Amino acid sequence: MIQGVIFDLDGVLVSTDELHYQAWKMLAGELGIHNFTKKDNERQRGISRMASLEVLLEKSTRKFSAEEKEEMAEQKNNYYKELLKSLTPDSLLPGAKETLVYLRSKGIRTAVGSASKNAPEILKRIGLLPLLDQVSCGLDTTKSKPDPEVFLVAARKLGLPAQVCLVAEDSAAGIQAAKAGHMTSLAVGPLYQQLGGTWQARDLSAVENWEAIISCPISWKMPEKTNCM
Ligand code: BG6
Ligand code: MG
């Protein structure tokens, strides 16, 4: 039986992905990289800011020092933070709030497990903090997904063993991290059918059988991939 659900933030609860893309695109322009595409940006889903920068720099012919990379990551974050000012509770993705309310009514504990160091500010802006029991984010961790660290920290903060937690994710790195942490997973977002999640749904509003997901028996062998729409 699942006792806790750990939600990735960007692309699962809130639509910040376009803002990340725009901010990286601005930095790319400054670096003279004009062929940075949405496809490249898809590979930045779920991974840390520095790991995302490396994806962008694959498109550059120049080599950069660690110091220059730190400066670039900070510049991108400045652009991103400016764009985050446009976030409101309307930026929530379909079903996000309703799902948190439903799970709480069933006694399921909820947390965010996000690579983002901006997670606390985003959660404040979109008004979700009161509906979450814990937050684990890039500020709590040193390893980027697909390492399970951010989810294991979330489980620990919830006071639950990893095996009774389900992870909701929109990225390949996040689904791999859930597996590495021995957690079942729900894949959502534009790539939901390709991520290899235990369960799959277009978005949180499309999950019709939370009862079945929650009552899934704990097993070290993951259940077969299941469509839950
Ligand atoms: C993840 C995003 O949630 O957070 C990644 O999917 C992003 O694209 C990562 O790189 C880190 O975010 P931030 O806000 O710390 O730069
Ligand atoms: Mg995400």
Short mmCIF file of C-alpha atoms and ligand atoms in Angstrom, two decimals:
data_model
loop_
_atom_site.label_atom_id
_atom_site.label_comp_id
_atom_site.label_asym_id
_atom_site.label_seq_id
_atom_site.Cartn_x
_atom_site.Cartn_y
_atom_site.Cartn_z
CA MET A 1 0.00 0.00 0.00
CA ILE A 2 1.36 3.42 -0.98
CA GLN A 3 1.62 5.81 1.98
CA GLY A 4 3.35 8.78 0.36
CA VAL A 5 3.40 10.45 -3.06
CA ILE A 6 6.42 12.50 -4.10
CA PHE A 7 5.74 14.95 -6.92
CA ASP A 8 8.33 16.38 -9.24
CA LEU A 9 7.53 20.10 -9.58
CA ASP A 10 8.42 21.45 -13.04
CA GLY A 11 6.16 19.79 -15.62
CA VAL A 12 4.13 17.80 -13.07
CA LEU A 13 2.55 20.36 -10.73
CA VAL A 14 3.38 23.59 -12.57
CA SER A 15 4.14 24.58 -16.15
CA THR A 16 7.57 26.18 -15.79
CA ASP A 17 9.15 24.21 -18.62
CA GLU A 18 8.51 26.93 -21.20
CA LEU A 19 10.13 29.48 -18.83
CA HIS A 20 13.23 27.28 -18.40
CA TYR A 21 13.39 26.96 -22.21
CA GLN A 22 13.10 30.72 -22.76
CA ALA A 23 15.81 31.44 -20.16
CA TRP A 24 18.22 28.90 -21.71
CA LYS A 25 17.44 30.31 -25.16
CA MET A 26 18.41 33.81 -23.97
CA LEU A 27 21.73 32.51 -22.64
CA ALA A 28 22.26 30.52 -25.85
CA GLY A 29 21.80 33.70 -27.91
CA GLU A 30 24.47 35.48 -25.85
CA LEU A 31 26.87 32.60 -26.43
CA GLY A 32 26.24 32.69 -30.18
CA ILE A 33 24.41 29.34 -30.09
CA HIS A 34 21.48 29.77 -32.47
CA ASN A 35 20.48 26.12 -32.96
CA PHE A 36 19.31 25.34 -29.40
CA THR A 37 15.90 23.67 -29.85
CA LYS A 38 12.94 22.37 -27.84
CA LYS A 39 14.31 18.87 -28.48
CA ASP A 40 17.55 19.84 -26.68
CA ASN A 41 15.44 21.39 -23.92
CA GLU A 42 13.57 18.09 -23.46
CA ARG A 43 16.88 16.54 -22.42
CA GLN A 44 17.21 19.19 -19.71
CA ARG A 45 14.00 18.04 -18.02
CA GLY A 46 14.57 16.81 -14.50
CA ILE A 47 18.32 17.32 -14.36
CA SER A 48 20.18 19.96 -12.34
CA ARG A 49 21.00 23.46 -13.56
CA MET A 50 24.68 22.60 -14.12
CA ALA A 51 23.81 19.36 -15.92
CA SER A 52 21.34 21.33 -18.07
CA LEU A 53 24.08 23.81 -18.93
CA GLU A 54 26.24 20.95 -20.21
CA VAL A 55 23.39 19.96 -22.57
CA LEU A 56 23.37 23.52 -23.96
CA LEU A 57 27.16 23.68 -24.27
CA GLU A 58 27.17 20.53 -26.44
CA LYS A 59 26.10 23.02 -29.14
CA SER A 60 29.13 25.25 -28.62
CA THR A 61 32.53 24.79 -30.22
CA ARG A 62 34.25 26.69 -27.38
CA LYS A 63 35.54 25.21 -24.12
CA PHE A 64 34.70 27.00 -20.90
CA SER A 65 36.32 27.01 -17.46
CA ALA A 66 34.42 25.92 -14.34
CA GLU A 67 34.23 29.58 -13.30
CA GLU A 68 32.75 30.65 -16.63
CA LYS A 69 30.19 27.84 -16.36
CA GLU A 70 29.16 29.03 -12.87
CA GLU A 71 28.66 32.53 -14.28
CA MET A 72 26.60 31.22 -17.20
CA ALA A 73 24.38 29.14 -14.89
CA GLU A 74 23.85 32.19 -12.71
CA GLN A 75 22.97 34.33 -15.71
CA LYS A 76 20.42 31.75 -16.88
CA ASN A 77 18.96 31.68 -13.39
CA ASN A 78 18.65 35.47 -13.38
CA TYR A 79 16.66 35.31 -16.62
CA TYR A 80 14.58 32.43 -15.23
CA LYS A 81 13.83 34.25 -11.96
CA GLU A 82 12.64 37.28 -13.90
CA LEU A 83 10.30 35.02 -15.91
CA LEU A 84 9.08 33.33 -12.71
CA LYS A 85 7.49 36.64 -11.70
CA SER A 86 4.72 35.82 -14.19
CA LEU A 87 3.76 32.65 -12.24
CA THR A 88 0.41 32.67 -10.45
CA PRO A 89 -1.90 29.94 -9.08
CA ASP A 90 -3.25 29.82 -12.68
CA SER A 91 0.07 28.30 -13.76
CA LEU A 92 -0.78 25.03 -12.00
CA LEU A 93 -1.02 22.06 -14.35
CA PRO A 94 -4.39 20.26 -14.74
CA GLY A 95 -5.31 18.16 -11.71
CA ALA A 96 -2.39 19.31 -9.53
CA LYS A 97 -4.36 20.93 -6.75
CA GLU A 98 -7.25 18.43 -6.89
CA THR A 99 -4.81 15.51 -6.61
CA LEU A 100 -3.09 16.95 -3.53
CA VAL A 101 -6.46 17.59 -1.87
CA TYR A 102 -7.67 14.07 -2.73
CA LEU A 103 -4.54 12.33 -1.45
CA ARG A 104 -4.64 14.26 1.80
CA SER A 105 -8.28 13.23 2.27
CA LYS A 106 -7.12 9.59 1.95
CA GLY A 107 -4.39 10.05 4.57
CA ILE A 108 -1.59 9.83 1.98
CA ARG A 109 1.41 12.04 2.77
CA THR A 110 2.65 14.31 -0.01
CA ALA A 111 5.99 15.90 -0.87
CA VAL A 112 7.76 17.65 -3.69
CA GLY A 113 10.96 16.04 -5.01
CA SER A 114 12.47 18.55 -7.44
CA ALA A 115 15.93 19.25 -8.82
CA SER A 116 15.12 22.96 -8.78
CA LYS A 117 16.74 25.31 -6.30
CA ASN A 118 13.86 27.67 -7.06
CA ALA A 119 11.27 25.16 -5.81
CA PRO A 120 10.44 26.98 -2.52
CA GLU A 121 9.86 30.28 -4.34
CA ILE A 122 7.76 28.64 -7.06
CA LEU A 123 5.62 26.79 -4.49
CA LYS A 124 5.01 30.04 -2.66
CA ARG A 125 3.99 31.82 -5.87
CA ILE A 126 1.53 29.12 -6.95
CA GLY A 127 0.09 28.70 -3.45
CA LEU A 128 0.71 24.95 -3.06
CA LEU A 129 2.74 24.95 0.17
CA PRO A 130 -0.28 24.43 2.47
CA LEU A 131 -1.21 21.27 0.55
CA LEU A 132 2.22 19.63 0.86
CA ASP A 133 3.70 17.86 3.87
CA GLN A 134 7.37 18.22 2.83
CA VAL A 135 9.64 19.71 0.17
CA SER A 136 12.89 18.14 -1.04
CA CYS A 137 14.70 20.14 -3.73
CA GLY A 138 18.01 21.07 -5.31
CA LEU A 139 18.93 22.94 -2.13
CA ASP A 140 18.86 19.62 -0.16
CA THR A 141 20.91 17.52 -2.55
CA THR A 142 24.28 17.20 -4.23
CA LYS A 143 23.43 14.61 -6.88
CA SER A 144 21.23 15.18 -9.93
CA LYS A 145 18.47 12.79 -11.09
CA PRO A 146 18.76 9.95 -12.23
CA ASP A 147 20.41 9.58 -8.83
CA PRO A 148 17.54 8.91 -6.38
CA GLU A 149 18.88 11.29 -3.70
CA VAL A 150 16.15 13.95 -3.99
CA PHE A 151 13.40 11.31 -3.64
CA LEU A 152 15.14 9.50 -0.78
CA VAL A 153 15.45 12.83 1.06
CA ALA A 154 11.73 13.42 0.44
CA ALA A 155 10.83 9.97 1.81
CA ARG A 156 13.02 10.57 4.85
CA LYS A 157 11.41 13.96 5.47
CA LEU A 158 7.99 12.28 5.22
CA GLY A 159 9.14 9.67 7.74
CA LEU A 160 8.39 6.84 5.28
CA PRO A 161 10.46 3.98 3.81
CA ALA A 162 11.13 4.51 0.09
CA GLN A 163 9.22 1.36 -0.90
CA VAL A 164 5.86 2.79 0.23
CA CYS A 165 6.35 5.98 -1.83
CA LEU A 166 5.19 6.65 -5.39
CA VAL A 167 6.95 9.25 -7.54
CA ALA A 168 5.06 11.37 -10.11
CA GLU A 169 7.44 12.51 -12.86
CA ASP A 170 7.57 13.98 -16.36
CA SER A 171 11.23 13.26 -17.15
CA ALA A 172 13.24 10.18 -18.10
CA ALA A 173 15.88 11.06 -15.48
CA GLY A 174 13.16 11.28 -12.82
CA ILE A 175 11.59 7.91 -13.66
CA GLN A 176 15.05 6.33 -13.57
CA ALA A 177 15.68 7.99 -10.20
CA ALA A 178 12.43 6.55 -8.82
CA LYS A 179 13.45 3.07 -9.99
CA ALA A 180 16.93 3.49 -8.50
CA GLY A 181 15.26 4.44 -5.20
CA HIS A 182 12.98 1.32 -5.32
CA MET A 183 9.87 3.46 -5.71
CA THR A 184 6.95 2.93 -8.05
CA SER A 185 6.30 5.78 -10.48
CA LEU A 186 3.57 7.60 -12.36
CA ALA A 187 4.76 9.10 -15.67
CA VAL A 188 2.94 12.25 -16.84
CA GLY A 189 3.54 15.06 -19.34
CA PRO A 190 4.13 15.15 -23.10
CA LEU A 191 6.45 12.11 -23.02
CA TYR A 192 4.36 10.00 -20.59
CA GLN A 193 4.09 6.98 -22.90
CA GLN A 194 7.86 6.75 -23.45
CA LEU A 195 9.22 7.14 -19.93
CA GLY A 196 8.73 3.61 -18.62
CA GLY A 197 6.75 4.63 -15.53
CA THR A 198 4.93 1.96 -13.52
CA TRP A 199 1.75 3.92 -14.25
CA GLN A 200 1.08 6.41 -17.02
CA ALA A 201 -1.29 9.33 -17.57
CA ARG A 202 -1.28 12.41 -19.80
CA ASP A 203 -1.45 14.65 -16.72
CA LEU A 204 -2.66 14.42 -13.12
CA SER A 205 -6.26 15.24 -14.11
CA ALA A 206 -6.27 12.13 -16.35
CA VAL A 207 -5.53 9.69 -13.51
CA GLU A 208 -8.80 7.90 -12.90
CA ASN A 209 -7.76 5.10 -10.59
CA TRP A 210 -5.81 6.56 -7.68
CA GLU A 211 -7.48 3.87 -5.51
CA ALA A 212 -5.75 1.14 -7.54
CA ILE A 213 -2.43 2.98 -7.54
CA ILE A 214 -2.51 3.53 -3.79
CA SER A 215 -3.52 -0.01 -2.95
CA CYS A 216 -0.80 -1.52 -5.17
CA PRO A 217 0.96 -4.11 -2.96
CA ILE A 218 4.56 -3.37 -2.10
CA SER A 219 6.94 -5.55 -4.01
CA TRP A 220 10.60 -5.32 -4.95
CA LYS A 221 9.52 -6.48 -8.38
CA MET A 222 7.88 -3.51 -10.07
CA PRO A 223 4.38 -4.15 -11.44
CA GLU A 224 4.06 -4.27 -15.23
CA LYS A 225 3.68 -0.89 -16.96
CA THR A 226 0.06 0.11 -16.53
CA ASN A 227 -2.01 2.76 -18.25
CA CYS A 228 -4.14 4.43 -15.60
CA MET A 229 -6.29 6.72 -17.75
C1 BG6 B 1 14.12 20.70 -12.91
C2 BG6 B 1 13.91 21.07 -14.36
O1 BG6 B 1 12.89 20.61 -12.26
O2 BG6 B 1 14.92 21.69 -12.26
C3 BG6 B 1 15.26 21.23 -15.04
O3 BG6 B 1 13.16 20.06 -15.02
C4 BG6 B 1 16.09 22.27 -14.28
O4 BG6 B 1 15.09 21.59 -16.38
C5 BG6 B 1 16.23 21.86 -12.81
O5 BG6 B 1 17.40 22.37 -14.86
C6 BG6 B 1 17.00 22.86 -11.97
O6 BG6 B 1 16.23 24.03 -11.82
P1 BG6 B 1 16.77 25.39 -11.17
O7 BG6 B 1 15.49 26.16 -10.92
O8 BG6 B 1 17.48 25.05 -9.90
O9 BG6 B 1 17.66 26.03 -12.16
MG MG B 2 9.94 17.79 -14.29
#
